[in-house]
Amino acid sequence: MKPLGCEPEVREIVEVKWADRWQVYQRLQELEISCWCDAGQPLKVEIADPTTAVQLSSVLKQFTASRQDLVGWLKQCW
């Protein structure tokens, strides 16, 4: 058990464009995925299980893929 107030173990450091970092952070918080970032540092995400990894991948895709790529990806899902 981790003591309260301790930073969780970093399992992934996510390089996100500076302009998108806040939105990615907010979305991960909505999904209850543990993440944090210090001023001038990359976003850090704790990936505890495969579901979290898939959710992180999906969130990142929303901010890095072109609209055309996202439309194509959605069509493949159906």
PDB file of N, CA and C in Angstrom, residues 4-76:
ATOM      1  N   LEU A   4      -0.200   7.875   1.735  1.00  0.00           N
ATOM      2  CA  LEU A   4      -0.919   9.001   1.154  1.00  0.00           C
ATOM      3  C   LEU A   4       0.049  10.132   0.832  1.00  0.00           C
ATOM      4  N   GLY A   5      -0.208  10.823  -0.278  1.00  0.00           N
ATOM      5  CA  GLY A   5       0.620  11.961  -0.653  1.00  0.00           C
ATOM      6  C   GLY A   5       1.838  11.593  -1.475  1.00  0.00           C
ATOM      7  N   CYS A   6       2.075  10.304  -1.679  1.00  0.00           N
ATOM      8  CA  CYS A   6       3.220   9.894  -2.490  1.00  0.00           C
ATOM      9  C   CYS A   6       2.815   9.842  -3.954  1.00  0.00           C
ATOM     10  N   GLU A   7       3.733  10.218  -4.808  1.00  0.00           N
ATOM     11  CA  GLU A   7       3.498  10.162  -6.239  1.00  0.00           C
ATOM     12  C   GLU A   7       3.493   8.698  -6.662  1.00  0.00           C
ATOM     13  N   PRO A   8       2.490   8.263  -7.439  1.00  0.00           N
ATOM     14  CA  PRO A   8       2.454   6.864  -7.858  1.00  0.00           C
ATOM     15  C   PRO A   8       3.635   6.541  -8.753  1.00  0.00           C
ATOM     16  N   GLU A   9       3.903   5.256  -8.889  1.00  0.00           N
ATOM     17  CA  GLU A   9       4.996   4.817  -9.745  1.00  0.00           C
ATOM     18  C   GLU A   9       4.693   5.207 -11.190  1.00  0.00           C
ATOM     19  N   VAL A  10       5.650   5.836 -11.837  1.00  0.00           N
ATOM     20  CA  VAL A  10       5.473   6.247 -13.225  1.00  0.00           C
ATOM     21  C   VAL A  10       5.680   5.027 -14.107  1.00  0.00           C
ATOM     22  N   ARG A  11       4.703   4.752 -14.932  1.00  0.00           N
ATOM     23  CA  ARG A  11       4.834   3.630 -15.845  1.00  0.00           C
ATOM     24  C   ARG A  11       4.923   4.097 -17.291  1.00  0.00           C
ATOM     25  N   GLU A  12       4.510   5.332 -17.538  1.00  0.00           N
ATOM     26  CA  GLU A  12       4.550   5.862 -18.902  1.00  0.00           C
ATOM     27  C   GLU A  12       4.684   7.373 -18.850  1.00  0.00           C
ATOM     28  N   ILE A  13       5.605   7.900 -19.628  1.00  0.00           N
ATOM     29  CA  ILE A  13       5.716   9.340 -19.807  1.00  0.00           C
ATOM     30  C   ILE A  13       5.198   9.628 -21.202  1.00  0.00           C
ATOM     31  N   VAL A  14       4.218  10.499 -21.293  1.00  0.00           N
ATOM     32  CA  VAL A  14       3.518  10.753 -22.545  1.00  0.00           C
ATOM     33  C   VAL A  14       3.962  12.094 -23.113  1.00  0.00           C
ATOM     34  N   GLU A  15       4.482  12.070 -24.319  1.00  0.00           N
ATOM     35  CA  GLU A  15       4.855  13.303 -25.003  1.00  0.00           C
ATOM     36  C   GLU A  15       3.631  13.800 -25.768  1.00  0.00           C
ATOM     37  N   VAL A  16       3.101  14.918 -25.322  1.00  0.00           N
ATOM     38  CA  VAL A  16       1.914  15.517 -25.926  1.00  0.00           C
ATOM     39  C   VAL A  16       2.276  16.949 -26.287  1.00  0.00           C
ATOM     40  N   LYS A  17       1.787  17.412 -27.426  1.00  0.00           N
ATOM     41  CA  LYS A  17       2.024  18.808 -27.788  1.00  0.00           C
ATOM     42  C   LYS A  17       1.597  19.705 -26.648  1.00  0.00           C
ATOM     43  N   TRP A  18       2.401  20.710 -26.412  1.00  0.00           N
ATOM     44  CA  TRP A  18       2.154  21.629 -25.303  1.00  0.00           C
ATOM     45  C   TRP A  18       0.715  22.150 -25.307  1.00  0.00           C
ATOM     46  N   ALA A  19       0.201  22.494 -26.482  1.00  0.00           N
ATOM     47  CA  ALA A  19      -1.144  23.067 -26.597  1.00  0.00           C
ATOM     48  C   ALA A  19      -2.240  22.058 -26.238  1.00  0.00           C
ATOM     49  N   ASP A  20      -1.976  20.764 -26.407  1.00  0.00           N
ATOM     50  CA  ASP A  20      -2.978  19.724 -26.158  1.00  0.00           C
ATOM     51  C   ASP A  20      -2.868  19.102 -24.771  1.00  0.00           C
ATOM     52  N   ARG A  21      -1.788  19.389 -24.074  1.00  0.00           N
ATOM     53  CA  ARG A  21      -1.507  18.692 -22.815  1.00  0.00           C
ATOM     54  C   ARG A  21      -2.634  18.859 -21.790  1.00  0.00           C
ATOM     55  N   TRP A  22      -3.165  20.056 -21.635  1.00  0.00           N
ATOM     56  CA  TRP A  22      -4.208  20.287 -20.643  1.00  0.00           C
ATOM     57  C   TRP A  22      -5.468  19.492 -20.976  1.00  0.00           C
ATOM     58  N   GLN A  23      -5.855  19.462 -22.257  1.00  0.00           N
ATOM     59  CA  GLN A  23      -7.056  18.726 -22.649  1.00  0.00           C
ATOM     60  C   GLN A  23      -6.870  17.224 -22.434  1.00  0.00           C
ATOM     61  N   VAL A  24      -5.692  16.709 -22.763  1.00  0.00           N
ATOM     62  CA  VAL A  24      -5.413  15.291 -22.535  1.00  0.00           C
ATOM     63  C   VAL A  24      -5.479  14.999 -21.039  1.00  0.00           C
ATOM     64  N   TYR A  25      -4.847  15.842 -20.245  1.00  0.00           N
ATOM     65  CA  TYR A  25      -4.859  15.685 -18.790  1.00  0.00           C
ATOM     66  C   TYR A  25      -6.301  15.670 -18.263  1.00  0.00           C
ATOM     67  N   GLN A  26      -7.104  16.623 -18.702  1.00  0.00           N
ATOM     68  CA  GLN A  26      -8.501  16.712 -18.243  1.00  0.00           C
ATOM     69  C   GLN A  26      -9.279  15.448 -18.592  1.00  0.00           C
ATOM     70  N   ARG A  27      -9.098  14.951 -19.825  1.00  0.00           N
ATOM     71  CA  ARG A  27      -9.835  13.753 -20.250  1.00  0.00           C
ATOM     72  C   ARG A  27      -9.409  12.530 -19.446  1.00  0.00           C
ATOM     73  N   LEU A  28      -8.111  12.406 -19.185  1.00  0.00           N
ATOM     74  CA  LEU A  28      -7.634  11.278 -18.385  1.00  0.00           C
ATOM     75  C   LEU A  28      -8.198  11.354 -16.970  1.00  0.00           C
ATOM     76  N   GLN A  29      -8.305  12.563 -16.424  1.00  0.00           N
ATOM     77  CA  GLN A  29      -8.899  12.739 -15.097  1.00  0.00           C
ATOM     78  C   GLN A  29     -10.372  12.313 -15.114  1.00  0.00           C
ATOM     79  N   GLU A  30     -11.098  12.671 -16.172  1.00  0.00           N
ATOM     80  CA  GLU A  30     -12.501  12.264 -16.294  1.00  0.00           C
ATOM     81  C   GLU A  30     -12.636  10.748 -16.314  1.00  0.00           C
ATOM     82  N   LEU A  31     -11.650  10.075 -16.910  1.00  0.00           N
ATOM     83  CA  LEU A  31     -11.653   8.611 -16.982  1.00  0.00           C
ATOM     84  C   LEU A  31     -11.080   7.970 -15.719  1.00  0.00           C
ATOM     85  N   GLU A  32     -10.737   8.807 -14.743  1.00  0.00           N
ATOM     86  CA  GLU A  32     -10.159   8.363 -13.476  1.00  0.00           C
ATOM     87  C   GLU A  32      -8.848   7.612 -13.672  1.00  0.00           C
ATOM     88  N   ILE A  33      -8.048   8.098 -14.620  1.00  0.00           N
ATOM     89  CA  ILE A  33      -6.719   7.558 -14.865  1.00  0.00           C
ATOM     90  C   ILE A  33      -5.726   8.464 -14.153  1.00  0.00           C
ATOM     91  N   SER A  34      -4.904   7.871 -13.323  1.00  0.00           N
ATOM     92  CA  SER A  34      -3.945   8.636 -12.538  1.00  0.00           C
ATOM     93  C   SER A  34      -2.895   9.262 -13.453  1.00  0.00           C
ATOM     94  N   CYS A  35      -2.815  10.605 -13.428  1.00  0.00           N
ATOM     95  CA  CYS A  35      -1.842  11.318 -14.242  1.00  0.00           C
ATOM     96  C   CYS A  35      -1.482  12.631 -13.577  1.00  0.00           C
ATOM     97  N   TRP A  36      -0.327  13.166 -13.919  1.00  0.00           N
ATOM     98  CA  TRP A  36       0.133  14.422 -13.351  1.00  0.00           C
ATOM     99  C   TRP A  36       1.206  15.005 -14.250  1.00  0.00           C
ATOM    100  N   CYS A  37       1.445  16.286 -14.089  1.00  0.00           N
ATOM    101  CA  CYS A  37       2.534  16.920 -14.819  1.00  0.00           C
ATOM    102  C   CYS A  37       3.008  18.132 -14.025  1.00  0.00           C
ATOM    103  N   ASP A  38       4.301  18.306 -14.026  1.00  0.00           N
ATOM    104  CA  ASP A  38       4.910  19.460 -13.381  1.00  0.00           C
ATOM    105  C   ASP A  38       5.151  20.513 -14.453  1.00  0.00           C
ATOM    106  N   ALA A  39       5.287  21.749 -14.039  1.00  0.00           N
ATOM    107  CA  ALA A  39       5.527  22.847 -14.980  1.00  0.00           C
ATOM    108  C   ALA A  39       6.748  22.540 -15.847  1.00  0.00           C
ATOM    109  N   GLY A  40       6.561  22.645 -17.146  1.00  0.00           N
ATOM    110  CA  GLY A  40       7.650  22.434 -18.086  1.00  0.00           C
ATOM    111  C   GLY A  40       8.059  20.979 -18.270  1.00  0.00           C
ATOM    112  N   GLN A  41       7.287  20.058 -17.736  1.00  0.00           N
ATOM    113  CA  GLN A  41       7.609  18.629 -17.826  1.00  0.00           C
ATOM    114  C   GLN A  41       6.534  17.893 -18.620  1.00  0.00           C
ATOM    115  N   PRO A  42       6.876  16.719 -19.170  1.00  0.00           N
ATOM    116  CA  PRO A  42       5.865  15.943 -19.896  1.00  0.00           C
ATOM    117  C   PRO A  42       4.794  15.387 -18.955  1.00  0.00           C
ATOM    118  N   LEU A  43       3.682  15.053 -19.534  1.00  0.00           N
ATOM    119  CA  LEU A  43       2.584  14.433 -18.808  1.00  0.00           C
ATOM    120  C   LEU A  43       3.009  13.025 -18.417  1.00  0.00           C
ATOM    121  N   LYS A  44       2.732  12.629 -17.189  1.00  0.00           N
ATOM    122  CA  LYS A  44       3.057  11.287 -16.706  1.00  0.00           C
ATOM    123  C   LYS A  44       1.752  10.577 -16.387  1.00  0.00           C
ATOM    124  N   VAL A  45       1.672   9.310 -16.805  1.00  0.00           N
ATOM    125  CA  VAL A  45       0.439   8.542 -16.637  1.00  0.00           C
ATOM    126  C   VAL A  45       0.774   7.204 -16.000  1.00  0.00           C
ATOM    127  N   GLU A  46       0.008   6.827 -14.985  1.00  0.00           N
ATOM    128  CA  GLU A  46       0.181   5.517 -14.379  1.00  0.00           C
ATOM    129  C   GLU A  46      -0.739   4.539 -15.100  1.00  0.00           C
ATOM    130  N   ILE A  47      -0.144   3.535 -15.709  1.00  0.00           N
ATOM    131  CA  ILE A  47      -0.924   2.525 -16.430  1.00  0.00           C
ATOM    132  C   ILE A  47      -0.941   1.271 -15.566  1.00  0.00           C
ATOM    133  N   ALA A  48      -2.084   1.017 -14.966  1.00  0.00           N
ATOM    134  CA  ALA A  48      -2.208  -0.066 -14.008  1.00  0.00           C
ATOM    135  C   ALA A  48      -2.680  -1.375 -14.635  1.00  0.00           C
ATOM    136  N   ASP A  49      -3.308  -1.283 -15.816  1.00  0.00           N
ATOM    137  CA  ASP A  49      -3.866  -2.490 -16.430  1.00  0.00           C
ATOM    138  C   ASP A  49      -4.072  -2.258 -17.922  1.00  0.00           C
ATOM    139  N   PRO A  50      -4.387  -3.313 -18.681  1.00  0.00           N
ATOM    140  CA  PRO A  50      -4.588  -3.174 -20.128  1.00  0.00           C
ATOM    141  C   PRO A  50      -5.706  -2.204 -20.512  1.00  0.00           C
ATOM    142  N   THR A  51      -6.759  -2.143 -19.714  1.00  0.00           N
ATOM    143  CA  THR A  51      -7.866  -1.226 -20.010  1.00  0.00           C
ATOM    144  C   THR A  51      -7.381   0.218 -19.985  1.00  0.00           C
ATOM    145  N   THR A  52      -6.575   0.546 -18.997  1.00  0.00           N
ATOM    146  CA  THR A  52      -6.020   1.891 -18.901  1.00  0.00           C
ATOM    147  C   THR A  52      -5.144   2.193 -20.109  1.00  0.00           C
ATOM    148  N   ALA A  53      -4.367   1.216 -20.550  1.00  0.00           N
ATOM    149  CA  ALA A  53      -3.502   1.408 -21.711  1.00  0.00           C
ATOM    150  C   ALA A  53      -4.325   1.694 -22.971  1.00  0.00           C
ATOM    151  N   VAL A  54      -5.418   0.981 -23.148  1.00  0.00           N
ATOM    152  CA  VAL A  54      -6.288   1.195 -24.307  1.00  0.00           C
ATOM    153  C   VAL A  54      -6.956   2.561 -24.226  1.00  0.00           C
ATOM    154  N   GLN A  55      -7.409   2.941 -23.041  1.00  0.00           N
ATOM    155  CA  GLN A  55      -8.031   4.254 -22.878  1.00  0.00           C
ATOM    156  C   GLN A  55      -7.027   5.371 -23.163  1.00  0.00           C
ATOM    157  N   LEU A  56      -5.810   5.227 -22.678  1.00  0.00           N
ATOM    158  CA  LEU A  56      -4.769   6.220 -22.944  1.00  0.00           C
ATOM    159  C   LEU A  56      -4.510   6.324 -24.439  1.00  0.00           C
ATOM    160  N   SER A  57      -4.399   5.189 -25.106  1.00  0.00           N
ATOM    161  CA  SER A  57      -4.173   5.182 -26.550  1.00  0.00           C
ATOM    162  C   SER A  57      -5.296   5.907 -27.285  1.00  0.00           C
ATOM    163  N   SER A  58      -6.531   5.660 -26.890  1.00  0.00           N
ATOM    164  CA  SER A  58      -7.673   6.292 -27.524  1.00  0.00           C
ATOM    165  C   SER A  58      -7.675   7.804 -27.310  1.00  0.00           C
ATOM    166  N   VAL A  59      -7.385   8.237 -26.092  1.00  0.00           N
ATOM    167  CA  VAL A  59      -7.349   9.674 -25.800  1.00  0.00           C
ATOM    168  C   VAL A  59      -6.254  10.341 -26.623  1.00  0.00           C
ATOM    169  N   LEU A  60      -5.081   9.721 -26.672  1.00  0.00           N
ATOM    170  CA  LEU A  60      -3.979  10.310 -27.435  1.00  0.00           C
ATOM    171  C   LEU A  60      -4.309  10.381 -28.925  1.00  0.00           C
ATOM    172  N   LYS A  61      -4.987   9.348 -29.414  1.00  0.00           N
ATOM    173  CA  LYS A  61      -5.367   9.329 -30.830  1.00  0.00           C
ATOM    174  C   LYS A  61      -6.281  10.500 -31.161  1.00  0.00           C
ATOM    175  N   GLN A  62      -7.177  10.857 -30.247  1.00  0.00           N
ATOM    176  CA  GLN A  62      -8.092  11.981 -30.476  1.00  0.00           C
ATOM    177  C   GLN A  62      -7.334  13.277 -30.731  1.00  0.00           C
ATOM    178  N   PHE A  63      -6.182  13.424 -30.116  1.00  0.00           N
ATOM    179  CA  PHE A  63      -5.444  14.679 -30.208  1.00  0.00           C
ATOM    180  C   PHE A  63      -4.292  14.646 -31.201  1.00  0.00           C
ATOM    181  N   THR A  64      -3.912  13.467 -31.686  1.00  0.00           N
ATOM    182  CA  THR A  64      -2.761  13.398 -32.589  1.00  0.00           C
ATOM    183  C   THR A  64      -3.126  12.997 -34.014  1.00  0.00           C
ATOM    184  N   ALA A  65      -4.227  12.305 -34.183  1.00  0.00           N
ATOM    185  CA  ALA A  65      -4.603  11.836 -35.517  1.00  0.00           C
ATOM    186  C   ALA A  65      -5.349  12.935 -36.277  1.00  0.00           C
ATOM    187  N   SER A  66      -5.227  12.872 -37.585  1.00  0.00           N
ATOM    188  CA  SER A  66      -5.970  13.814 -38.424  1.00  0.00           C
ATOM    189  C   SER A  66      -7.453  13.427 -38.424  1.00  0.00           C
ATOM    190  N   ARG A  67      -8.286  14.364 -38.814  1.00  0.00           N
ATOM    191  CA  ARG A  67      -9.720  14.091 -38.882  1.00  0.00           C
ATOM    192  C   ARG A  67      -9.996  12.930 -39.829  1.00  0.00           C
ATOM    193  N   GLN A  68      -9.298  12.904 -40.956  1.00  0.00           N
ATOM    194  CA  GLN A  68      -9.472  11.842 -41.939  1.00  0.00           C
ATOM    195  C   GLN A  68      -9.105  10.479 -41.331  1.00  0.00           C
ATOM    196  N   ASP A  69      -8.018  10.418 -40.585  1.00  0.00           N
ATOM    197  CA  ASP A  69      -7.625   9.167 -39.934  1.00  0.00           C
ATOM    198  C   ASP A  69      -8.665   8.721 -38.910  1.00  0.00           C
ATOM    199  N   LEU A  70      -9.215   9.673 -38.156  1.00  0.00           N
ATOM    200  CA  LEU A  70     -10.232   9.342 -37.159  1.00  0.00           C
ATOM    201  C   LEU A  70     -11.505   8.821 -37.814  1.00  0.00           C
ATOM    202  N   VAL A  71     -11.906   9.428 -38.930  1.00  0.00           N
ATOM    203  CA  VAL A  71     -13.095   8.969 -39.653  1.00  0.00           C
ATOM    204  C   VAL A  71     -12.859   7.550 -40.172  1.00  0.00           C
ATOM    205  N   GLY A  72     -11.692   7.302 -40.742  1.00  0.00           N
ATOM    206  CA  GLY A  72     -11.361   5.966 -41.236  1.00  0.00           C
ATOM    207  C   GLY A  72     -11.359   4.935 -40.115  1.00  0.00           C
ATOM    208  N   TRP A  73     -10.807   5.310 -38.968  1.00  0.00           N
ATOM    209  CA  TRP A  73     -10.759   4.423 -37.808  1.00  0.00           C
ATOM    210  C   TRP A  73     -12.168   4.089 -37.336  1.00  0.00           C
ATOM    211  N   LEU A  74     -13.042   5.104 -37.292  1.00  0.00           N
ATOM    212  CA  LEU A  74     -14.420   4.894 -36.870  1.00  0.00           C
ATOM    213  C   LEU A  74     -15.162   3.970 -37.837  1.00  0.00           C
ATOM    214  N   LYS A  75     -14.949   4.153 -39.138  1.00  0.00           N
ATOM    215  CA  LYS A  75     -15.596   3.290 -40.130  1.00  0.00           C
ATOM    216  C   LYS A  75     -15.163   1.845 -39.959  1.00  0.00           C
ATOM    217  N   GLN A  76     -13.886   1.623 -39.626  1.00  0.00           N
ATOM    218  CA  GLN A  76     -13.400   0.248 -39.409  1.00  0.00           C
ATOM    219  C   GLN A  76     -14.056  -0.399 -38.203  1.00  0.00           C
TER     220      GLN A  76
END
